[in-house]
Amino acid sequence: MFNLILFGPPGSGKGTQSERLIARYGLKHLSTGDILRSEIANQTTLGMEAKSLMDRGELVPDEVVIGMISAALDNNPQAKGFLFDGFPRTKAQSEALDKLLAQRNEAINVVLALEVTEEELIKRLLNRGLTSGRSDDNNEAVIRARIQEYHKKTSAVADHYQVFNKVVGIKGEGTVDDIFNALCEEIEKRMAA
Ligand code: AP5
Ligand code: MG
């Protein structure tokens, strides 16, 4: 198996690059943001509880997303590997993920961290808000709150995996193709290892 975390702040291109990476490497894409938005669309209890937090740009509780990931791992026993997008997002989520993988004799192979300036993130998300229908995109205050949550809680995830030397920074500005190629180069180095 090959298990990859695509890491980075809101708007850094995780979703965009994930689509291409899963197509090339046959990995199962696990995006907690996408799962939560589908829970909202289906008006489930979980979705309704998550919605107000997401609309404010705040993280939903750890146990909620950890439960979603645990179920997804169970439901995909044949996967060649997983691409985690938007998860883990706190130190507690990182520790829970390591445990869930260890129970299956698996581990994270690499954390690829997209690096984008804050000015560019805000520009991209405001622009996406014109068409995405995402309620957390069309308000600059909410976008800034998401970036703040990232600095306050999520950057600790990179520190967690840095200890194991698993984090590689990738410049997340430039063309989508160039960034994709840089990601592929790092993945293939590690798949060969
Ligand atoms: P989530 O859905 O994960 O959103 P996010 O992290 O805020 O990130 P985005 O999806 O907005 O950005 P992205 O990095 O995927 O970039 P994209 O490719 O779309 O989370 C949403 C909410 O759910 C959270 O706030 C939280 O409430 C909750 N949640 C989710 N997971 C959670 C967890 N684990 N724990 C707790 N709560 C959780 O690109 C952005 C835009 O830029 C697009 O328009 C794209 O076309 C454009 N773009 C992409 N690449 C480029 C490029 N190279 N040049 C120019 N534009 C580009
Ligand atoms: Mg995304």
PDB file of C-alpha atoms and ligand atoms in Angstrom:
ATOM      1  CA  MET A   1       0.000   0.000   0.000  1.00  0.00           C
ATOM      2  CA  PHE A   2       1.043   3.595  -0.483  1.00  0.00           C
ATOM      3  CA  ASN A   3      -0.514   6.117   1.902  1.00  0.00           C
ATOM      4  CA  LEU A   4      -0.120   9.801   1.253  1.00  0.00           C
ATOM      5  CA  ILE A   5      -1.253  12.929   3.074  1.00  0.00           C
ATOM      6  CA  LEU A   6      -1.706  15.903   0.784  1.00  0.00           C
ATOM      7  CA  PHE A   7      -1.263  18.737   3.237  1.00  0.00           C
ATOM      8  CA  GLY A   8      -1.708  22.491   2.995  1.00  0.00           C
ATOM      9  CA  PRO A   9      -3.842  25.463   4.000  1.00  0.00           C
ATOM     10  CA  PRO A  10      -7.354  26.108   2.630  1.00  0.00           C
ATOM     11  CA  GLY A  11      -7.103  26.899  -1.073  1.00  0.00           C
ATOM     12  CA  SER A  12      -3.605  25.488  -1.533  1.00  0.00           C
ATOM     13  CA  GLY A  13      -4.806  23.070  -4.248  1.00  0.00           C
ATOM     14  CA  LYS A  14      -5.323  19.834  -2.307  1.00  0.00           C
ATOM     15  CA  GLY A  15      -8.591  18.958  -4.051  1.00  0.00           C
ATOM     16  CA  THR A  16      -7.319  19.968  -7.492  1.00  0.00           C
ATOM     17  CA  GLN A  17      -4.154  17.889  -7.245  1.00  0.00           C
ATOM     18  CA  SER A  18      -5.907  14.958  -5.509  1.00  0.00           C
ATOM     19  CA  GLU A  19      -8.113  14.367  -8.550  1.00  0.00           C
ATOM     20  CA  ARG A  20      -5.052  13.957 -10.758  1.00  0.00           C
ATOM     21  CA  LEU A  21      -3.013  11.954  -8.278  1.00  0.00           C
ATOM     22  CA  ILE A  22      -5.723   9.344  -7.668  1.00  0.00           C
ATOM     23  CA  ALA A  23      -6.130   8.953 -11.444  1.00  0.00           C
ATOM     24  CA  ARG A  24      -2.404   8.353 -11.914  1.00  0.00           C
ATOM     25  CA  TYR A  25      -1.705   6.101  -8.930  1.00  0.00           C
ATOM     26  CA  GLY A  26      -5.045   4.376  -8.338  1.00  0.00           C
ATOM     27  CA  LEU A  27      -5.268   5.567  -4.727  1.00  0.00           C
ATOM     28  CA  LYS A  28      -8.548   5.944  -2.845  1.00  0.00           C
ATOM     29  CA  HIS A  29      -9.270   9.653  -2.227  1.00  0.00           C
ATOM     30  CA  LEU A  30     -10.431  10.416   1.331  1.00  0.00           C
ATOM     31  CA  SER A  31     -11.414  14.075   1.724  1.00  0.00           C
ATOM     32  CA  THR A  32     -13.114  14.798   5.032  1.00  0.00           C
ATOM     33  CA  GLY A  33     -14.379  18.125   3.621  1.00  0.00           C
ATOM     34  CA  ASP A  34     -16.067  16.331   0.699  1.00  0.00           C
ATOM     35  CA  ILE A  35     -17.567  13.684   3.011  1.00  0.00           C
ATOM     36  CA  LEU A  36     -18.911  16.395   5.344  1.00  0.00           C
ATOM     37  CA  ARG A  37     -20.410  18.342   2.411  1.00  0.00           C
ATOM     38  CA  SER A  38     -22.161  15.193   1.206  1.00  0.00           C
ATOM     39  CA  GLU A  39     -23.541  14.637   4.728  1.00  0.00           C
ATOM     40  CA  ILE A  40     -24.890  18.216   4.589  1.00  0.00           C
ATOM     41  CA  ALA A  41     -26.401  17.651   1.132  1.00  0.00           C
ATOM     42  CA  ASN A  42     -28.135  14.512   2.463  1.00  0.00           C
ATOM     43  CA  GLN A  43     -29.302  16.434   5.543  1.00  0.00           C
ATOM     44  CA  THR A  44     -28.010  13.810   7.956  1.00  0.00           C
ATOM     45  CA  THR A  45     -27.772  14.572  11.683  1.00  0.00           C
ATOM     46  CA  LEU A  46     -23.986  14.598  11.404  1.00  0.00           C
ATOM     47  CA  GLY A  47     -24.188  16.999   8.454  1.00  0.00           C
ATOM     48  CA  MET A  48     -26.547  19.356  10.243  1.00  0.00           C
ATOM     49  CA  GLU A  49     -24.261  19.457  13.288  1.00  0.00           C
ATOM     50  CA  ALA A  50     -21.156  20.076  11.171  1.00  0.00           C
ATOM     51  CA  LYS A  51     -22.730  22.771   9.016  1.00  0.00           C
ATOM     52  CA  SER A  52     -22.750  25.626  11.501  1.00  0.00           C
ATOM     53  CA  LEU A  53     -19.077  25.047  12.355  1.00  0.00           C
ATOM     54  CA  MET A  54     -18.073  24.829   8.693  1.00  0.00           C
ATOM     55  CA  ASP A  55     -20.032  27.991   7.874  1.00  0.00           C
ATOM     56  CA  ARG A  56     -17.941  29.809  10.478  1.00  0.00           C
ATOM     57  CA  GLY A  57     -14.671  28.331   9.188  1.00  0.00           C
ATOM     58  CA  GLU A  58     -14.105  26.307  12.355  1.00  0.00           C
ATOM     59  CA  LEU A  59     -13.036  22.686  12.572  1.00  0.00           C
ATOM     60  CA  VAL A  60     -15.599  20.013  13.394  1.00  0.00           C
ATOM     61  CA  PRO A  61     -14.790  17.833  16.454  1.00  0.00           C
ATOM     62  CA  ASP A  62     -11.935  15.351  16.113  1.00  0.00           C
ATOM     63  CA  GLU A  63     -14.061  12.314  17.022  1.00  0.00           C
ATOM     64  CA  VAL A  64     -16.476  13.055  14.170  1.00  0.00           C
ATOM     65  CA  VAL A  65     -13.838  13.062  11.412  1.00  0.00           C
ATOM     66  CA  ILE A  66     -11.820  10.235  12.979  1.00  0.00           C
ATOM     67  CA  GLY A  67     -14.987   8.102  12.931  1.00  0.00           C
ATOM     68  CA  MET A  68     -15.536   8.952   9.260  1.00  0.00           C
ATOM     69  CA  ILE A  69     -11.970   7.962   8.340  1.00  0.00           C
ATOM     70  CA  SER A  70     -12.109   4.763  10.379  1.00  0.00           C
ATOM     71  CA  ALA A  71     -15.302   3.735   8.529  1.00  0.00           C
ATOM     72  CA  ALA A  72     -13.747   4.623   5.158  1.00  0.00           C
ATOM     73  CA  LEU A  73     -10.688   2.461   5.865  1.00  0.00           C
ATOM     74  CA  ASP A  74     -12.967  -0.444   6.824  1.00  0.00           C
ATOM     75  CA  ASN A  75     -15.085   0.029   3.714  1.00  0.00           C
ATOM     76  CA  ASN A  76     -12.117  -0.091   1.320  1.00  0.00           C
ATOM     77  CA  PRO A  77     -10.177  -3.239   2.187  1.00  0.00           C
ATOM     78  CA  GLN A  78      -9.014  -3.684  -1.428  1.00  0.00           C
ATOM     79  CA  ALA A  79      -7.507  -0.189  -1.798  1.00  0.00           C
ATOM     80  CA  LYS A  80      -3.979   0.073  -3.202  1.00  0.00           C
ATOM     81  CA  GLY A  81      -3.457   2.984  -0.853  1.00  0.00           C
ATOM     82  CA  PHE A  82      -5.131   6.127   0.404  1.00  0.00           C
ATOM     83  CA  LEU A  83      -4.741   9.801  -0.386  1.00  0.00           C
ATOM     84  CA  PHE A  84      -5.788  11.815   2.673  1.00  0.00           C
ATOM     85  CA  ASP A  85      -6.974  15.336   1.760  1.00  0.00           C
ATOM     86  CA  GLY A  86      -7.955  17.752   4.535  1.00  0.00           C
ATOM     87  CA  PHE A  87      -7.251  15.098   7.174  1.00  0.00           C
ATOM     88  CA  PRO A  88      -5.546  14.919   9.633  1.00  0.00           C
ATOM     89  CA  ARG A  89      -6.041  18.508  10.733  1.00  0.00           C
ATOM     90  CA  THR A  90      -5.032  18.410  14.406  1.00  0.00           C
ATOM     91  CA  LYS A  91      -2.362  16.610  16.388  1.00  0.00           C
ATOM     92  CA  ALA A  92      -5.048  14.341  17.874  1.00  0.00           C
ATOM     93  CA  GLN A  93      -6.246  13.415  14.373  1.00  0.00           C
ATOM     94  CA  SER A  94      -2.651  12.591  13.321  1.00  0.00           C
ATOM     95  CA  GLU A  95      -2.195  10.297  16.296  1.00  0.00           C
ATOM     96  CA  ALA A  96      -5.554   8.617  15.654  1.00  0.00           C
ATOM     97  CA  LEU A  97      -4.695   8.093  11.982  1.00  0.00           C
ATOM     98  CA  ASP A  98      -1.322   6.549  12.832  1.00  0.00           C
ATOM     99  CA  LYS A  99      -3.113   4.155  15.192  1.00  0.00           C
ATOM    100  CA  LEU A 100      -5.809   3.209  12.685  1.00  0.00           C
ATOM    101  CA  LEU A 101      -3.143   2.477  10.077  1.00  0.00           C
ATOM    102  CA  ALA A 102      -0.915   0.575  12.516  1.00  0.00           C
ATOM    103  CA  GLN A 103      -3.867  -1.699  13.380  1.00  0.00           C
ATOM    104  CA  ARG A 104      -3.838  -2.629   9.688  1.00  0.00           C
ATOM    105  CA  ASN A 105      -0.022  -2.968   9.548  1.00  0.00           C
ATOM    106  CA  GLU A 106       0.129   0.220   7.503  1.00  0.00           C
ATOM    107  CA  ALA A 107       1.633   3.681   7.918  1.00  0.00           C
ATOM    108  CA  ILE A 108       1.852   7.049   6.205  1.00  0.00           C
ATOM    109  CA  ASN A 109       4.559   6.948   3.529  1.00  0.00           C
ATOM    110  CA  VAL A 110       4.834  10.668   2.898  1.00  0.00           C
ATOM    111  CA  VAL A 111       3.269  14.044   3.683  1.00  0.00           C
ATOM    112  CA  LEU A 112       3.413  16.409   0.715  1.00  0.00           C
ATOM    113  CA  ALA A 113       2.863  19.963   1.956  1.00  0.00           C
ATOM    114  CA  LEU A 114       1.676  22.550  -0.571  1.00  0.00           C
ATOM    115  CA  GLU A 115       3.096  26.003   0.175  1.00  0.00           C
ATOM    116  CA  VAL A 116       1.100  29.043  -0.965  1.00  0.00           C
ATOM    117  CA  THR A 117       1.163  32.643   0.281  1.00  0.00           C
ATOM    118  CA  GLU A 118      -1.822  33.865   2.272  1.00  0.00           C
ATOM    119  CA  GLU A 119      -2.605  36.569  -0.277  1.00  0.00           C
ATOM    120  CA  GLU A 120      -2.870  33.962  -3.055  1.00  0.00           C
ATOM    121  CA  LEU A 121      -5.031  31.647  -0.878  1.00  0.00           C
ATOM    122  CA  ILE A 122      -7.549  34.408  -0.252  1.00  0.00           C
ATOM    123  CA  LYS A 123      -7.612  35.391  -3.919  1.00  0.00           C
ATOM    124  CA  ARG A 124      -8.227  31.784  -5.015  1.00  0.00           C
ATOM    125  CA  LEU A 125     -10.980  31.115  -2.476  1.00  0.00           C
ATOM    126  CA  LEU A 126     -12.850  34.370  -3.126  1.00  0.00           C
ATOM    127  CA  ASN A 127     -12.667  33.539  -6.803  1.00  0.00           C
ATOM    128  CA  ARG A 128     -13.924  29.994  -6.256  1.00  0.00           C
ATOM    129  CA  GLY A 129     -16.735  31.428  -4.102  1.00  0.00           C
ATOM    130  CA  LEU A 130     -18.190  33.093  -7.199  1.00  0.00           C
ATOM    131  CA  THR A 131     -19.176  29.658  -8.543  1.00  0.00           C
ATOM    132  CA  SER A 132     -18.590  26.906  -5.947  1.00  0.00           C
ATOM    133  CA  GLY A 133     -21.756  27.314  -3.925  1.00  0.00           C
ATOM    134  CA  ARG A 134     -19.591  26.661  -0.837  1.00  0.00           C
ATOM    135  CA  SER A 135     -20.900  28.886   1.934  1.00  0.00           C
ATOM    136  CA  ASP A 136     -17.401  29.073   3.456  1.00  0.00           C
ATOM    137  CA  ASP A 137     -15.935  30.602   0.272  1.00  0.00           C
ATOM    138  CA  ASN A 138     -18.006  33.699  -0.385  1.00  0.00           C
ATOM    139  CA  ASN A 139     -17.057  35.685   2.693  1.00  0.00           C
ATOM    140  CA  GLU A 140     -13.537  36.962   3.287  1.00  0.00           C
ATOM    141  CA  ALA A 141     -13.951  36.887   7.100  1.00  0.00           C
ATOM    142  CA  VAL A 142     -14.784  33.163   6.976  1.00  0.00           C
ATOM    143  CA  ILE A 143     -11.838  32.488   4.659  1.00  0.00           C
ATOM    144  CA  ARG A 144      -9.550  34.277   7.123  1.00  0.00           C
ATOM    145  CA  ALA A 145     -11.042  32.259   9.996  1.00  0.00           C
ATOM    146  CA  ARG A 146     -10.224  29.040   8.110  1.00  0.00           C
ATOM    147  CA  ILE A 147      -6.635  30.174   7.594  1.00  0.00           C
ATOM    148  CA  GLN A 148      -6.407  31.047  11.299  1.00  0.00           C
ATOM    149  CA  GLU A 149      -7.651  27.594  12.304  1.00  0.00           C
ATOM    150  CA  TYR A 150      -4.950  26.207  10.046  1.00  0.00           C
ATOM    151  CA  HIS A 151      -2.207  28.171  11.821  1.00  0.00           C
ATOM    152  CA  LYS A 152      -3.616  27.491  15.282  1.00  0.00           C
ATOM    153  CA  LYS A 153      -4.391  23.769  15.002  1.00  0.00           C
ATOM    154  CA  THR A 154      -3.405  22.236  11.689  1.00  0.00           C
ATOM    155  CA  SER A 155       0.217  23.280  11.269  1.00  0.00           C
ATOM    156  CA  ALA A 156       0.917  20.919  14.230  1.00  0.00           C
ATOM    157  CA  VAL A 157       0.240  18.027  11.850  1.00  0.00           C
ATOM    158  CA  ALA A 158       3.354  18.874   9.838  1.00  0.00           C
ATOM    159  CA  ASP A 159       5.378  19.057  13.074  1.00  0.00           C
ATOM    160  CA  HIS A 160       4.061  15.618  14.051  1.00  0.00           C
ATOM    161  CA  TYR A 161       5.230  13.964  10.822  1.00  0.00           C
ATOM    162  CA  GLN A 162       8.412  16.044  10.599  1.00  0.00           C
ATOM    163  CA  VAL A 163       9.710  14.103  13.591  1.00  0.00           C
ATOM    164  CA  PHE A 164       9.568  10.976  11.403  1.00  0.00           C
ATOM    165  CA  ASN A 165      11.148  12.839   8.475  1.00  0.00           C
ATOM    166  CA  LYS A 166       8.074  12.288   6.337  1.00  0.00           C
ATOM    167  CA  VAL A 167       7.274  15.865   5.283  1.00  0.00           C
ATOM    168  CA  VAL A 168       8.255  17.325   1.916  1.00  0.00           C
ATOM    169  CA  GLY A 169       7.399  20.944   1.066  1.00  0.00           C
ATOM    170  CA  ILE A 170       6.168  21.588  -2.485  1.00  0.00           C
ATOM    171  CA  LYS A 171       5.757  25.044  -3.990  1.00  0.00           C
ATOM    172  CA  GLY A 172       1.989  25.294  -4.523  1.00  0.00           C
ATOM    173  CA  GLU A 173       2.074  28.325  -6.823  1.00  0.00           C
ATOM    174  CA  GLY A 174       2.500  28.144 -10.572  1.00  0.00           C
ATOM    175  CA  THR A 175       0.629  26.034 -13.102  1.00  0.00           C
ATOM    176  CA  VAL A 176      -1.437  23.053 -11.980  1.00  0.00           C
ATOM    177  CA  ASP A 177       0.690  20.876 -14.318  1.00  0.00           C
ATOM    178  CA  ASP A 178       4.019  21.974 -12.858  1.00  0.00           C
ATOM    179  CA  ILE A 179       2.807  21.401  -9.292  1.00  0.00           C
ATOM    180  CA  PHE A 180       1.437  17.984 -10.287  1.00  0.00           C
ATOM    181  CA  ASN A 181       4.806  17.017 -11.778  1.00  0.00           C
ATOM    182  CA  ALA A 182       6.641  18.072  -8.612  1.00  0.00           C
ATOM    183  CA  LEU A 183       4.242  15.958  -6.506  1.00  0.00           C
ATOM    184  CA  CYS A 184       4.656  12.933  -8.807  1.00  0.00           C
ATOM    185  CA  GLU A 185       8.424  13.147  -8.616  1.00  0.00           C
ATOM    186  CA  GLU A 186       8.361  12.911  -4.813  1.00  0.00           C
ATOM    187  CA  ILE A 187       5.797  10.083  -4.841  1.00  0.00           C
ATOM    188  CA  GLU A 188       7.743   8.005  -7.347  1.00  0.00           C
ATOM    189  CA  LYS A 189      10.983   8.407  -5.403  1.00  0.00           C
ATOM    190  CA  ARG A 190       9.235   6.900  -2.390  1.00  0.00           C
ATOM    191  CA  MET A 191       7.312   4.225  -4.261  1.00  0.00           C
ATOM    192  CA  ALA A 192      10.626   2.988  -5.630  1.00  0.00           C
ATOM    193  CA  ALA A 193      12.289   3.011  -2.209  1.00  0.00           C
TER     194      ALA A 193
HETATM  195  P1  AP5 B   1     -12.055  21.320   3.285  1.00  0.00           P
HETATM  196  O1  AP5 B   1     -13.088  20.916   2.344  1.00  0.00           O
HETATM  197  O2  AP5 B   1     -10.933  20.383   3.588  1.00  0.00           O
HETATM  198  O3  AP5 B   1     -11.511  22.708   2.789  1.00  0.00           O
HETATM  199  P2  AP5 B   1     -10.138  23.494   2.971  1.00  0.00           P
HETATM  200  O4  AP5 B   1      -9.039  22.812   3.702  1.00  0.00           O
HETATM  201  O5  AP5 B   1     -10.578  24.785   3.488  1.00  0.00           O
HETATM  202  O6  AP5 B   1      -9.540  23.511   1.583  1.00  0.00           O
HETATM  203  P3  AP5 B   1     -10.216  23.799   0.230  1.00  0.00           P
HETATM  204  O7  AP5 B   1     -11.006  22.593  -0.214  1.00  0.00           O
HETATM  205  O8  AP5 B   1     -10.939  25.092   0.301  1.00  0.00           O
HETATM  206  O9  AP5 B   1      -8.931  24.007  -0.675  1.00  0.00           O
HETATM  207  P4  AP5 B   1      -7.995  22.977  -1.410  1.00  0.00           P
HETATM  208  O10 AP5 B   1      -6.665  22.964  -0.783  1.00  0.00           O
HETATM  209  O11 AP5 B   1      -8.663  21.662  -1.623  1.00  0.00           O
HETATM  210  O12 AP5 B   1      -7.817  23.727  -2.780  1.00  0.00           O
HETATM  211  P5  AP5 B   1      -8.568  23.529  -4.190  1.00  0.00           P
HETATM  212  O13 AP5 B   1      -7.883  22.467  -4.985  1.00  0.00           O
HETATM  213  O14 AP5 B   1     -10.015  23.415  -4.000  1.00  0.00           O
HETATM  214  O15 AP5 B   1     -12.717  21.704   4.699  1.00  0.00           O
HETATM  215  C1  AP5 B   1     -13.863  22.511   4.792  1.00  0.00           C
HETATM  216  C2  AP5 B   1     -14.365  22.553   6.226  1.00  0.00           C
HETATM  217  O16 AP5 B   1     -14.762  21.237   6.633  1.00  0.00           O
HETATM  218  C3  AP5 B   1     -13.335  22.985   7.275  1.00  0.00           C
HETATM  219  O17 AP5 B   1     -13.277  24.382   7.409  1.00  0.00           O
HETATM  220  C4  AP5 B   1     -13.864  22.290   8.533  1.00  0.00           C
HETATM  221  O18 AP5 B   1     -14.940  22.994   9.077  1.00  0.00           O
HETATM  222  C5  AP5 B   1     -14.403  20.975   7.984  1.00  0.00           C
HETATM  223  N1  AP5 B   1     -13.391  19.905   8.009  1.00  0.00           N
HETATM  224  C6  AP5 B   1     -12.899  19.229   6.924  1.00  0.00           C
HETATM  225  N2  AP5 B   1     -11.988  18.314   7.295  1.00  0.00           N
HETATM  226  C7  AP5 B   1     -11.871  18.404   8.657  1.00  0.00           C
HETATM  227  C8  AP5 B   1     -11.066  17.755   9.618  1.00  0.00           C
HETATM  228  N3  AP5 B   1     -10.190  16.793   9.270  1.00  0.00           N
HETATM  229  N4  AP5 B   1     -11.224  18.108  10.922  1.00  0.00           N
HETATM  230  C9  AP5 B   1     -12.095  19.057  11.294  1.00  0.00           C
HETATM  231  N5  AP5 B   1     -12.879  19.734  10.430  1.00  0.00           N
HETATM  232  C10 AP5 B   1     -12.769  19.420   9.111  1.00  0.00           C
HETATM  233  O19 AP5 B   1      -8.206  24.914  -4.867  1.00  0.00           O
HETATM  234  C11 AP5 B   1      -8.770  26.139  -4.413  1.00  0.00           C
HETATM  235  C12 AP5 B   1      -9.046  27.051  -5.622  1.00  0.00           C
HETATM  236  O20 AP5 B   1      -7.811  27.397  -6.244  1.00  0.00           O
HETATM  237  C13 AP5 B   1      -9.890  26.365  -6.716  1.00  0.00           C
HETATM  238  O21 AP5 B   1     -10.747  27.301  -7.270  1.00  0.00           O
HETATM  239  C14 AP5 B   1      -8.833  25.905  -7.730  1.00  0.00           C
HETATM  240  O22 AP5 B   1      -9.358  25.833  -9.029  1.00  0.00           O
HETATM  241  C15 AP5 B   1      -7.770  26.982  -7.603  1.00  0.00           C
HETATM  242  N6  AP5 B   1      -6.412  26.485  -7.881  1.00  0.00           N
HETATM  243  C16 AP5 B   1      -5.908  25.249  -7.572  1.00  0.00           C
HETATM  244  N7  AP5 B   1      -4.613  25.149  -7.965  1.00  0.00           N
HETATM  245  C17 AP5 B   1      -4.289  26.358  -8.508  1.00  0.00           C
HETATM  246  C18 AP5 B   1      -3.092  26.876  -9.082  1.00  0.00           C
HETATM  247  N8  AP5 B   1      -1.980  26.161  -9.188  1.00  0.00           N
HETATM  248  N9  AP5 B   1      -3.108  28.151  -9.526  1.00  0.00           N
HETATM  249  C19 AP5 B   1      -4.252  28.899  -9.438  1.00  0.00           C
HETATM  250  N10 AP5 B   1      -5.418  28.465  -8.913  1.00  0.00           N
HETATM  251  C20 AP5 B   1      -5.441  27.203  -8.453  1.00  0.00           C
HETATM  252 MG    MG B   2     -10.478  20.779  -0.875  1.00  0.00          MG
END
